[in-house]
Amino acid sequence: MDLANHIKPEHIFRDLRVRDWTLASEMLADAVAAGAIDRSGSSVMTLDTSAGESSHRAPLFIAPGGAVVHDRRAHVTDITFALASLKEPLALPDGDGAAEVVLYILSGPERSAWALKAAGHFRTLLAEEGLRERLSTMSREALHAWLTGLDLRLDAPVLARDIMRPPLFKVFADTPVTEVTRLMEKHRSNAVAVVDREEHIIGEITSNRLFKLGIPEFFERLASVSFIREFDPFEHYYTQTGQARAGEVMTTDFTVLPEDATIMEVVFTLTVQNHRKIYVVRDGRRVGVIDRVEIINKVLNF
Amino acid sequence: MTVLLIIFAITYALIATDKIDKTIAALLGGGLAIGTGYISYEDALRAVDLNVIFLLVGMMMVINIIGRTGGFEWMAIRLAQAARGNGLVILVLFLVATAVISAFLDNVTTVLLMAPVTFLIAQILEIPVVPFLILEAVFSNIGGTATLVGDPPNVLIGSATGFSFNTFLWHLSPVVVVIGVVSLGVVVLVYGPQFRVNPALKDRVRRARPELAILDHRLLRWSMVVFALILLGFFLGRPLGIEPGLVALCGGAAMALVGRVSIAHVLERVEWNTILFFVGLFMLVGALEHNGLFDLLGRQMLSVTGGNLLLTCLLILVVSALASAIVDNIPLVIALIPLLQSIAPDFAQSMNITDPALVQSTVMYPLFWSLALGACLGGNGTLVGASANVVIAQVAARNRHPISFAQFTRIGLPIMLLNIVIGAVYVWWRYF
């Protein structure tokens, strides 16, 4: 049950020319179905419609420069992959940058865990094994042989490193809070780790924490404030917070898990222990993050 | 007996100094008294006054339900509008409201409910919040003195002596009204200039819409109906043989029922640490009583005062007031109640009174009203004298307006001394 067993050399493409993600996923889907794409980048066959409608084909940001397109179809029983480097990077939705390397996964609902595991392997190959460079320098056969030589088991337990996403930005202790809030808003993040220059996590800033720093405590004890119609002292309330730096407002109450933590541990930490975000660390250094919505999305949609 | 006294002294020292959580100190003290054999477990359980426990739990349930209706916010903004945004009038109205509410609800809860709206109004009108909060704590302690349910010392005295809610009202509320009015006069004279409001800011209060403060009209309506029935139960309870504890407990349950509030959520917010603090102290003091300590101390006290009832009352008033200014008044009262109960028969005997009703009116009333006035009003002397003071200081600190010990004492101590003098004159005038 190895990833390499489910990808043929002819499913590995270099410098694929596509204009958008729909086209990219259609081409790769057809290639997996037919086993070929012609030289111009056009597919020669289309995926058998009896395999059912695709339930999810939006590209998912998996690591800087890389995305996964998971094509889940009701009547597909096995799992098949295609791997492609793109001639021109394609912008990812949700402002997650652009992808130059795509892993396409065609699977049925029963292979969701394998798909999740494959996405994890893909992230590691991109981030740590130089997959992007190998795609541009190695032949299909050589790359396939290289993949075959790696331990890319699909039926291994899903671990934190398989479902985490890379940190999108860095906040240091001396980053002004105004910059932190700008980055949090840009990346739609409710919590962010504060790290040192070696990526050791030293604290966490949450939007809830920032709110509470500005709002006086008595505010929370009121049953209602709607009766006050003309009084908005918030500029005054947040004066101090706005002038602070990350190190002054962070809390040290954050949650870390090693990258080999099981999905069970991750879910337990997020739900039973009621943490909103988990920072995944290797040797004490942050390598990824997992939050509640992400894990629910991956478990439900993968 | 020496070991028991050591346990007692260490427990009280720990409670007074806050070295460890006072509930833990009280429970360990009570447990040790049983463990060392000074009192049997059965007798210790009998020493726990369930009437007090039920009253506290019941009233905590009631406050929890009323607090979520938005009724306090409504009242506060209505008062501010009635005062037309005048800072001094708002101060006076808030202090009167605090005192009146404190007479029927626990002081700590009253200040916890009043403090947020006080902060809001003070910020809106740009008036000083620290003296405002300190005075609210002071007036909650004054108001709490007026009734059986207003302050824990009175709850304890009422349960131990069997004095009814109406008896408390008849004997204590007149002097509390006098104390309140005189204290308000002093407040107006001393703090009036600090509470002037810029006319432009008064519009903020004028344009407020109090009707929007009420979050749950139905719950507010029903909780007020049940609260009125609880008060009626307090008034009529003793003649009917229904203790205040039962009235409060059933009242809390009835309020949850008619208000359709989850009883589990209501009970979660009951301050169980306070309840268990009482349980531990009851057991510890029960052990002391069981071993005759209070008879001994009572005889000592009588020898100091020469058997003079007035002098004894004044001594109790002053000592309990000064002690309450420094340490928690609850353990003090729990310890003093059996002491007073032990000396009362001696006074009755020396005055040749045998009729129980006459013993009550001639001996018990002056003794216990002195204790109530001293213990309740003495708490105003310092920041640590009463739970309401400590709580208001915590709230103020969390809102970036710390109250120092000296700040509180400057305001609280003169008012407390004035109140004690008025209380002493009242006891002398009414009972001798």
XYZ file of C-alpha atoms in Angstrom:
734
model
C 0.000 0.000 0.000
C 2.599 2.463 -1.101
C 1.972 5.736 -2.887
C 4.392 4.708 -5.617
C 2.274 1.628 -6.367
C -0.656 3.892 -7.274
C 1.128 6.250 -9.591
C 2.447 5.207 -12.983
C 5.427 6.896 -14.650
C 3.068 8.176 -17.355
C 1.058 9.994 -14.663
C 4.004 12.232 -13.897
C 4.102 15.449 -15.927
C 6.539 18.264 -16.283
C 5.728 21.856 -17.237
C 2.039 21.310 -17.757
C 0.402 24.320 -19.425
C -2.938 25.173 -17.816
C -4.818 28.427 -17.365
C -6.844 27.593 -14.297
C -7.503 24.944 -11.703
C -10.593 23.568 -13.377
C -8.634 22.827 -16.499
C -5.725 21.438 -14.498
C -7.868 19.026 -12.550
C -9.852 17.981 -15.645
C -6.692 17.275 -17.568
C -5.123 15.304 -14.753
C -8.379 13.421 -14.168
C -8.544 12.428 -17.800
C -4.890 11.513 -17.807
C -5.359 9.220 -14.833
C -8.388 7.691 -16.533
C -6.749 7.343 -19.895
C -3.161 7.172 -18.919
C -2.003 9.850 -21.330
C -1.911 13.519 -22.142
C -0.824 14.603 -25.599
C 2.140 16.836 -26.227
C 0.078 20.015 -26.489
C -1.196 19.447 -22.941
C -4.645 18.281 -24.091
C -6.173 15.122 -22.730
C -7.064 12.368 -25.149
C -9.853 10.750 -23.194
C -12.275 11.731 -20.499
C -12.999 10.118 -17.165
C -15.760 7.552 -17.309
C -18.895 9.282 -16.030
C -20.039 6.055 -14.406
C -17.438 6.790 -11.746
C -19.867 9.403 -10.439
C -19.670 13.177 -10.097
C -16.634 14.615 -8.409
C -17.526 15.789 -4.912
C -14.500 17.950 -4.314
C -11.877 19.232 -6.705
C -10.788 22.556 -5.244
C -7.015 22.799 -4.876
C -5.832 22.600 -1.305
C -2.708 24.446 -0.237
C -0.423 21.837 1.265
C 3.047 23.412 1.394
C 4.698 26.497 -0.109
C 4.473 26.044 -3.883
C 2.396 22.882 -3.704
C -1.280 21.971 -3.825
C -3.382 18.836 -3.755
C -6.464 18.327 -5.901
C -8.545 15.552 -4.429
C -11.082 14.173 -6.880
C -13.431 12.019 -4.805
C -15.929 9.972 -6.761
C -18.687 7.797 -5.415
C -18.073 4.718 -7.545
C -14.278 4.688 -7.513
C -12.994 1.920 -5.272
C -9.254 2.387 -5.433
C -6.900 5.343 -5.328
C -4.773 6.720 -8.151
C -2.386 9.657 -8.330
C -0.985 12.031 -10.895
C 1.873 14.410 -10.259
C 2.598 17.491 -12.296
C 4.776 20.539 -12.299
C 3.172 23.570 -13.923
C 4.720 25.740 -16.576
C 3.157 28.813 -14.934
C 2.297 28.874 -11.226
C -1.440 28.949 -10.561
C -2.813 31.168 -7.825
C -4.494 29.272 -5.017
C -7.868 30.346 -3.675
C -8.089 31.986 -0.246
C -4.834 33.911 -0.707
C -2.557 30.965 0.011
C -0.051 31.957 -2.666
C 0.534 30.016 -5.887
C 1.320 26.383 -6.643
C 3.872 25.064 -9.086
C 3.529 21.396 -8.192
C 0.222 19.539 -8.014
C -0.649 16.141 -6.667
C -3.909 14.939 -8.166
C -5.723 12.222 -6.229
C -8.588 10.214 -7.686
C -10.234 8.083 -5.020
C -13.485 6.742 -3.686
C -14.976 7.594 -0.292
C -13.476 4.483 1.266
C -9.976 5.676 0.504
C -10.251 9.072 2.235
C -7.693 8.187 4.902
C -5.247 7.082 2.218
C -5.792 10.327 0.358
C -5.095 12.274 3.540
C -1.953 10.242 4.117
C -0.856 10.813 0.501
C -1.305 14.550 0.937
C 0.915 14.326 4.018
C 3.590 12.471 2.084
C 3.351 15.037 -0.701
C 3.912 17.847 1.806
C 7.028 16.110 3.138
C 8.358 15.439 -0.363
C 7.910 19.082 -1.282
C 9.210 20.618 1.900
C 12.046 18.249 2.691
C 12.925 16.044 -0.269
C 13.234 18.583 -3.072
C 10.352 17.225 -5.137
C 10.005 20.406 -7.170
C 13.648 20.321 -8.291
C 13.492 16.592 -9.000
C 10.444 17.089 -11.211
C 12.372 19.531 -13.360
C 15.568 17.495 -13.588
C 14.621 13.809 -13.475
C 12.898 11.701 -16.091
C 9.455 10.223 -15.348
C 10.938 6.787 -14.886
C 13.768 7.994 -12.659
C 11.355 9.978 -10.526
C 9.031 6.998 -10.253
C 11.934 4.807 -9.252
C 12.922 7.364 -6.637
C 9.383 7.415 -5.249
C 9.336 3.611 -5.158
C 12.454 3.649 -3.019
C 10.868 5.856 -0.366
C 8.632 4.714 2.473
C 5.319 6.262 1.395
C 2.863 3.870 3.011
C -0.749 4.894 2.558
C -2.227 2.555 5.151
C -0.038 3.963 7.947
C -1.817 5.976 10.667
C -2.615 9.577 9.770
C -0.339 11.782 11.846
C -0.228 15.457 12.718
C 2.350 16.110 9.990
C -0.077 14.690 7.391
C -2.856 17.106 8.228
C -1.020 20.219 9.341
C -0.504 23.169 7.100
C 2.635 25.255 7.023
C 2.649 28.521 8.965
C 1.599 31.351 6.685
C 3.530 34.128 8.401
C 5.843 34.739 11.309
C 5.280 36.877 14.360
C 8.224 37.683 16.604
C 8.189 39.125 20.117
C 9.110 42.551 18.776
C 6.455 42.594 16.022
C 4.049 45.500 16.703
C 0.519 44.398 17.611
C -0.816 46.561 14.795
C 1.208 44.439 12.330
C 0.051 41.215 14.033
C -3.603 42.159 13.651
C -3.012 43.137 10.012
C -1.462 39.733 9.276
C -4.173 37.890 11.200
C -6.863 39.707 9.237
C -5.072 39.089 5.915
C -4.753 35.366 6.595
C -8.081 35.089 8.404
C -6.351 33.631 11.431
C -7.812 33.782 14.939
C -4.626 32.692 16.655
C -0.958 33.001 15.855
C 2.194 31.704 17.492
C 4.929 34.105 18.538
C 8.283 32.533 17.666
C 11.940 33.329 18.157
C 14.397 33.494 15.261
C 14.865 29.695 15.407
C 11.109 29.075 15.187
C 10.779 28.027 18.825
C 7.285 28.993 19.978
C 7.438 31.420 22.898
C 3.802 32.466 23.083
C 0.483 32.840 21.359
C -1.741 35.737 20.454
C -5.416 35.095 19.852
C -8.001 37.517 18.560
C -9.958 36.802 21.729
C -6.956 37.803 23.807
C -6.510 41.020 21.832
C -10.176 41.848 22.319
C -9.941 41.281 26.045
C -6.801 43.371 26.334
C -8.613 46.381 25.061
C -12.034 45.875 26.557
C -12.189 46.553 30.296
C -13.248 43.609 32.405
C -16.468 45.231 33.655
C -17.740 45.166 30.083
C -17.966 41.365 30.231
C -20.000 41.499 33.419
C -22.796 43.547 31.944
C -25.847 41.614 30.850
C -26.326 44.066 27.976
C -25.019 47.414 26.672
C -27.616 48.099 24.026
C -29.280 50.710 26.237
C -26.307 53.070 25.789
C -26.779 54.846 22.488
C -24.031 57.468 22.478
C -20.747 56.286 23.920
C -18.019 54.544 21.958
C -14.778 54.702 23.911
C -13.027 51.938 21.989
C -10.333 54.095 20.467
C -9.425 55.025 24.019
C -9.739 51.444 25.269
C -7.356 50.094 22.646
C -4.735 52.845 22.856
C -2.410 50.778 25.017
C -2.963 47.587 23.047
C -2.213 49.321 19.753
C 1.124 50.561 21.028
C 2.211 47.179 22.392
C 4.422 44.569 20.790
C 3.621 40.885 20.390
C 5.831 39.815 23.299
C 3.917 42.085 25.670
C 0.452 40.784 24.856
C 1.076 37.104 24.125
C 0.107 34.343 26.501
C 2.205 31.288 27.190
C -0.868 29.104 27.279
C -0.522 27.443 23.863
C -0.711 23.846 22.727
C 1.974 21.961 20.868
C 2.060 18.403 19.589
C 4.911 16.536 17.955
C 4.541 15.905 14.240
C 4.049 12.180 14.859
C 1.011 12.770 17.086
C -1.914 10.671 15.889
C -5.081 12.153 14.468
C -6.801 10.798 17.594
C -4.527 12.951 19.781
C -5.114 15.947 17.564
C -8.888 15.611 17.695
C -8.801 14.933 21.453
C -6.714 18.041 22.048
C -8.973 20.203 19.920
C -12.293 18.923 21.184
C -12.040 17.412 24.656
C -9.298 19.720 25.892
C -10.982 22.544 24.042
C -7.951 24.109 22.368
C -8.592 26.107 19.229
C -5.263 25.606 17.543
C -2.379 23.179 17.744
C 1.159 24.033 16.780
C 3.061 21.057 15.368
C 6.717 21.011 16.379
C 9.818 19.081 15.491
C 12.712 19.320 17.957
C 10.838 22.186 19.611
C 10.600 24.179 16.375
C 7.283 24.991 14.743
C 6.743 23.176 11.469
C 2.991 23.440 11.048
C -0.362 24.333 12.509
C -3.694 22.565 12.816
C -6.908 24.268 13.756
C -10.406 22.982 14.322
C -11.960 23.970 11.033
C -9.057 22.587 9.056
C -9.192 19.198 10.620
C -12.957 18.970 10.287
C -12.649 20.023 6.663
C -9.968 17.438 5.966
C -11.760 14.631 7.757
C -15.055 15.426 6.039
C -13.793 16.354 2.612
C -10.821 14.110 2.070
C -8.199 21.199 74.757
C -4.793 22.772 74.090
C -4.446 20.910 70.803
C -7.929 22.039 69.772
C -7.084 25.651 70.587
C -3.908 25.345 68.508
C -5.943 23.955 65.582
C -8.424 26.820 66.014
C -5.684 29.475 66.224
C -3.825 28.141 63.177
C -7.039 27.874 61.146
C -8.099 31.417 61.990
C -4.588 32.725 61.339
C -4.610 31.063 57.914
C -8.043 32.515 57.158
C -7.020 35.983 58.320
C -3.737 36.048 56.432
C -5.011 34.369 53.272
C -1.918 32.157 53.292
C -4.006 29.354 51.870
C -7.530 29.370 50.508
C -9.860 30.046 53.430
C -12.216 27.229 52.448
C -9.363 24.733 52.558
C -8.235 26.143 55.928
C -11.749 25.868 57.402
C -12.343 22.346 56.095
C -8.963 21.100 57.312
C -9.525 22.807 60.681
C -12.947 21.192 61.037
C -11.602 17.836 59.869
C -8.712 17.960 62.336
C -11.051 18.802 65.204
C -13.007 15.634 64.389
C -9.902 13.583 63.643
C -8.304 14.426 66.978
C -11.440 13.290 68.777
C -12.572 16.643 70.204
C -15.957 16.183 68.633
C -17.631 13.155 67.096
C -18.486 13.227 63.410
C -22.207 13.060 64.272
C -21.957 16.026 66.648
C -19.904 17.958 64.082
C -22.613 17.364 61.481
C -25.220 18.592 63.969
C -23.118 21.743 64.474
C -23.454 22.583 60.777
C -26.353 25.008 60.619
C -28.286 23.814 57.571
C -30.641 26.759 57.853
C -27.709 29.057 57.108
C -26.418 26.805 54.345
C -29.839 26.561 52.678
C -30.383 30.318 52.936
C -27.043 31.050 51.295
C -27.495 28.474 48.525
C -31.076 29.600 47.864
C -30.204 33.285 47.666
C -27.232 32.547 45.405
C -29.615 30.730 43.055
C -32.034 33.660 43.137
C -29.316 36.216 42.400
C -27.943 34.121 39.584
C -31.317 34.073 37.859
C -32.141 37.751 38.410
C -28.648 38.798 37.282
C -29.149 37.358 33.813
C -32.315 39.352 33.074
C -30.596 42.722 32.568
C -32.758 44.181 35.349
C -29.791 45.693 37.160
C -28.614 47.526 34.051
C -32.144 48.804 33.533
C -32.341 50.049 37.115
C -28.935 51.740 36.942
C -29.643 53.660 33.766
C -33.101 54.642 35.011
C -31.523 56.034 38.159
C -28.941 57.929 36.111
C -31.734 59.386 33.968
C -33.811 60.238 37.017
C -30.792 62.174 38.280
C -30.652 63.968 34.876
C -26.980 63.059 34.625
C -26.075 64.976 37.791
C -23.029 63.122 39.170
C -23.691 63.765 42.836
C -27.358 62.782 42.600
C -26.359 59.646 40.705
C -23.868 58.812 43.457
C -26.519 59.248 46.138
C -29.138 57.238 44.234
C -26.673 54.440 43.498
C -25.603 54.284 47.148
C -29.217 54.175 48.326
C -29.985 51.469 45.748
C -26.908 49.491 46.837
C -27.932 49.702 50.484
C -31.539 48.685 49.776
C -30.558 45.796 47.515
C -27.919 44.688 50.017
C -30.578 44.483 52.662
C -32.218 41.668 50.716
C -29.348 40.150 48.749
C -25.856 39.131 49.697
C -23.455 42.117 49.849
C -20.838 40.553 47.610
C -23.386 39.811 44.931
C -24.855 43.268 45.221
C -21.527 44.980 44.623
C -20.716 42.525 41.840
C -23.972 43.480 40.151
C -23.556 47.217 40.802
C -19.859 47.555 39.934
C -20.121 47.023 36.143
C -22.907 49.561 35.709
C -21.077 51.937 38.024
C -17.986 51.687 35.831
C -20.065 52.294 32.750
C -21.887 55.328 34.158
C -18.656 56.734 35.624
C -16.934 56.446 32.235
C -19.864 57.914 30.367
C -20.046 60.909 32.698
C -16.288 61.089 33.340
C -16.670 61.050 37.106
C -14.161 59.366 39.472
C -14.889 55.668 39.762
C -12.675 54.689 42.714
C -14.478 56.655 45.472
C -17.756 55.619 43.841
C -16.867 51.930 44.152
C -15.484 52.246 47.679
C -18.670 53.980 48.803
C -20.774 51.275 47.176
C -18.944 48.619 49.182
C -19.404 50.709 52.332
C -23.118 51.186 51.701
C -23.623 47.533 50.852
C -22.226 46.700 54.294
C -24.497 49.300 55.875
C -27.594 48.112 54.010
C -26.796 44.478 54.711
C -26.993 45.187 58.441
C -30.696 45.951 58.247
C -32.184 42.492 57.730
C -31.753 38.851 58.615
C -30.705 37.982 55.064
C -28.593 41.054 54.304
C -25.219 39.966 55.623
C -23.842 36.565 56.698
C -23.373 37.639 60.358
C -27.101 38.337 60.541
C -27.938 35.046 58.842
C -25.834 33.291 61.477
C -27.343 35.237 64.371
C -30.880 34.748 63.098
C -30.454 31.029 62.741
C -28.738 30.542 66.074
C -31.128 32.669 68.127
C -34.372 32.018 66.307
C -34.980 35.764 65.867
C -37.380 36.230 62.976
C -36.929 38.273 59.811
C -39.400 40.794 61.202
C -37.533 41.010 64.505
C -34.354 41.925 62.636
C -36.263 44.464 60.580
C -37.907 45.997 63.647
C -34.732 46.276 65.676
C -31.991 46.904 63.136
C -33.539 48.730 60.190
C -34.337 51.966 62.144
C -30.734 52.409 63.192
C -29.502 51.411 59.736
C -31.711 54.103 58.180
C -30.243 56.688 60.560
C -26.713 55.448 59.863
C -27.381 55.507 56.114
C -28.796 59.031 56.112
C -26.005 60.436 58.279
C -23.371 58.686 56.181
C -24.943 59.991 52.977
C -24.810 63.515 54.397
C -21.112 63.107 55.041
C -20.582 61.706 51.550
C -22.383 64.648 49.937
C -20.357 67.162 51.934
C -16.995 65.496 51.327
C -17.327 64.125 47.796
C -19.802 66.516 46.190
C -17.224 68.629 44.322
C -15.603 65.526 42.735
C -18.836 64.443 41.100
C -19.603 67.480 38.962
C -20.426 66.529 35.388
C -19.722 68.450 32.194
C -23.202 69.447 30.884
C -22.379 68.088 27.405
C -21.837 64.607 28.833
C -25.265 64.543 30.492
C -26.812 64.106 27.044
C -25.231 60.670 26.828
C -27.372 59.575 29.759
C -30.447 61.415 28.508
C -30.296 59.598 25.163
C -29.892 56.139 26.716
C -32.765 53.698 26.235
C -33.203 51.693 29.433
C -35.924 49.490 27.948
C -33.260 47.874 25.757
C -31.334 46.728 28.830
C -33.843 44.029 29.702
C -32.834 40.868 27.903
C -35.631 38.603 29.026
C -38.857 40.343 29.972
C -40.620 37.121 30.836
C -37.836 35.914 33.116
C -37.581 39.318 34.780
C -41.347 39.399 35.400
C -41.449 35.915 36.851
C -38.295 36.315 38.888
C -39.707 39.495 40.441
C -42.940 37.685 41.297
C -41.060 34.817 42.915
C -38.687 37.230 44.668
C -41.681 39.044 46.145
C -43.010 35.686 47.350
C -39.636 34.893 48.900
C -39.699 38.185 50.787
C -43.261 37.424 51.875
C -41.994 34.038 53.042
C -39.313 35.776 55.088
C -41.905 38.075 56.679
C -44.405 35.337 57.454
C -42.093 32.351 57.782
C -41.185 32.259 61.456
C -44.773 32.545 62.765
C -45.678 29.677 60.460
C -42.638 27.682 61.503
C -40.943 27.951 58.113
C -37.274 28.790 58.358
C -35.688 31.379 56.004
C -33.348 28.695 54.656
C -36.262 26.668 53.365
C -37.950 29.773 51.921
C -34.774 30.755 50.020
C -34.007 27.261 48.778
C -37.537 26.600 47.568
C -37.695 30.161 46.203
C -34.563 29.551 44.131
C -35.957 26.278 42.796
C -39.344 27.882 42.029
C -37.648 30.771 40.231
C -35.720 28.323 38.050
C -38.948 26.436 37.341
C -41.174 29.352 36.371
C -38.323 31.168 34.644
C -37.533 28.018 32.615
C -33.898 28.281 33.569
C -31.751 25.139 33.712
C -31.339 24.262 37.372
C -27.967 22.685 36.536
C -26.676 26.009 35.213
C -28.065 27.873 38.204
C -26.406 25.473 40.654
C -23.103 25.655 38.787
C -22.865 29.330 39.686
C -23.513 28.796 43.403
C -20.335 29.689 45.286
C -19.709 26.251 46.723
C -16.382 27.331 48.158
C -18.199 29.811 50.405
C -20.727 27.169 51.417
C -18.005 24.693 52.356
C -16.130 27.459 54.187
C -19.179 27.770 56.427
C -19.383 23.990 56.867
C -15.734 23.762 57.986
C -16.088 26.659 60.417
C -19.299 25.294 61.894
C -17.575 21.999 62.633
C -14.493 23.638 64.134
C -16.425 26.064 66.330
C -18.817 23.223 67.192
C -15.832 21.339 68.614
C -14.861 24.336 70.750
C -18.416 24.674 72.013
C -18.596 20.943 72.648
C -15.556 21.239 74.898
C -16.933 24.120 76.951
C -14.575 26.823 75.723
C -17.289 29.431 75.321
C -18.617 28.912 78.856
C -15.097 29.600 80.046
C -14.637 32.677 77.862
C -18.097 33.912 78.822
C -17.227 33.823 82.503
C -13.994 35.703 81.732
C -15.907 38.356 79.845
C -18.383 38.779 82.675
C -15.560 39.227 85.148
C -14.056 41.949 82.914
C -17.333 43.847 82.606
C -18.362 43.151 86.189
C -21.643 41.660 84.993
C -22.762 45.025 83.599
C -24.960 44.319 80.568
C -24.541 47.749 78.949
C -20.789 47.596 79.324
C -20.794 44.041 77.946
C -22.878 45.136 74.945
C -20.624 48.091 74.219
C -17.582 45.838 74.592
C -19.084 43.355 72.121
C -19.984 46.173 69.727
C -16.554 47.785 69.774
C -14.498 44.582 69.854
C -16.498 42.934 67.081
C -16.306 46.132 64.998
C -12.558 46.510 65.404
C -11.969 42.797 64.834
C -14.241 42.799 61.781
C -12.263 45.681 60.339
C -9.191 43.480 60.343
C -10.400 39.916 59.893
C -13.286 38.180 58.167
C -16.432 38.787 60.200
C -17.956 35.365 59.435
C -15.564 33.252 61.554
C -15.699 35.947 64.220
C -19.476 35.772 64.482
C -19.538 31.980 64.311
C -17.195 31.983 67.323
C -18.966 34.756 69.228
C -22.522 33.403 68.935
C -21.986 30.486 71.351
C -20.109 32.866 73.643
C -23.086 35.218 73.851
C -25.470 32.292 74.239
C -23.423 31.096 77.187
C -23.457 34.438 79.041
C -27.095 35.353 78.382
C -28.483 33.021 81.119
C -26.025 34.515 83.633
C -27.351 38.013 82.956
C -30.929 36.776 83.173
C -30.177 35.121 86.486
C -28.465 38.204 87.906
C -31.459 40.317 86.837
C -33.906 37.745 88.280
C -35.664 37.286 84.949
C -37.087 33.892 84.146
C -39.744 34.624 81.525
C -38.168 33.570 78.194
C -39.812 36.457 76.324
C -38.446 38.927 78.827
C -35.002 37.298 78.728
C -35.057 37.718 74.971
C -36.083 41.370 74.973
C -33.964 42.416 77.947
C -30.796 40.381 77.520
C -30.639 38.644 74.152
C -31.626 41.610 71.980
C -29.007 44.084 73.225
C -26.295 41.430 73.188
C -26.993 40.156 69.703
C -27.854 43.507 68.097
C -24.530 44.780 69.428
C -22.823 41.857 67.769
C -24.747 42.348 64.507
C -24.013 46.083 64.364
C -20.383 45.620 65.286
C -19.668 42.725 62.936
C -21.563 44.123 59.934
C -20.553 47.779 60.195
C -17.021 47.088 61.405
C -16.207 45.564 58.044
C -16.123 49.071 56.587
C -13.003 49.961 58.548
C -10.477 48.586 56.098
C -10.178 47.059 52.667
C -10.005 43.529 54.112
C -12.782 43.993 56.659
C -15.607 42.627 54.539
C -15.916 40.336 51.542
C -17.679 43.080 49.575
C -14.661 45.376 50.033
C -12.235 42.738 48.820
C -14.423 41.922 45.846
C -14.849 45.560 44.827
C -11.072 46.041 45.056
C -10.547 43.010 42.819
C -13.036 44.306 40.265
C -11.436 47.760 40.336
C -7.931 46.354 39.881
C -9.037 44.217 36.942
C -10.376 47.381 35.334
C -7.146 49.345 35.766
C -8.391 51.382 38.727
C -6.654 49.753 41.686
C -7.933 50.619 45.154
C -5.170 50.802 47.752
C -5.598 49.840 51.387
C -5.015 53.481 52.360
C -7.557 54.780 49.821
C -10.227 52.500 51.210
C -9.352 53.223 54.829
C -9.466 56.993 54.266
C -13.077 56.668 53.153
C -14.254 53.601 55.074
C -12.740 54.079 58.520
C -14.269 57.487 59.361
C -17.674 56.273 58.180
C -17.269 53.058 60.180
C -16.306 54.950 63.369
C -19.257 57.299 62.916
C -21.553 54.323 62.391
C -20.290 52.493 65.464
C -20.892 55.572 67.606
C -24.449 55.814 66.232
C -24.899 52.067 66.830
C -23.666 52.347 70.422
C -26.000 55.273 71.127
C -28.875 53.300 69.602
C -28.230 50.201 71.730
C -28.002 52.344 74.867
C -31.062 54.447 74.015
C -33.327 51.597 72.942
C -32.436 48.771 75.348
C -31.343 50.423 78.605
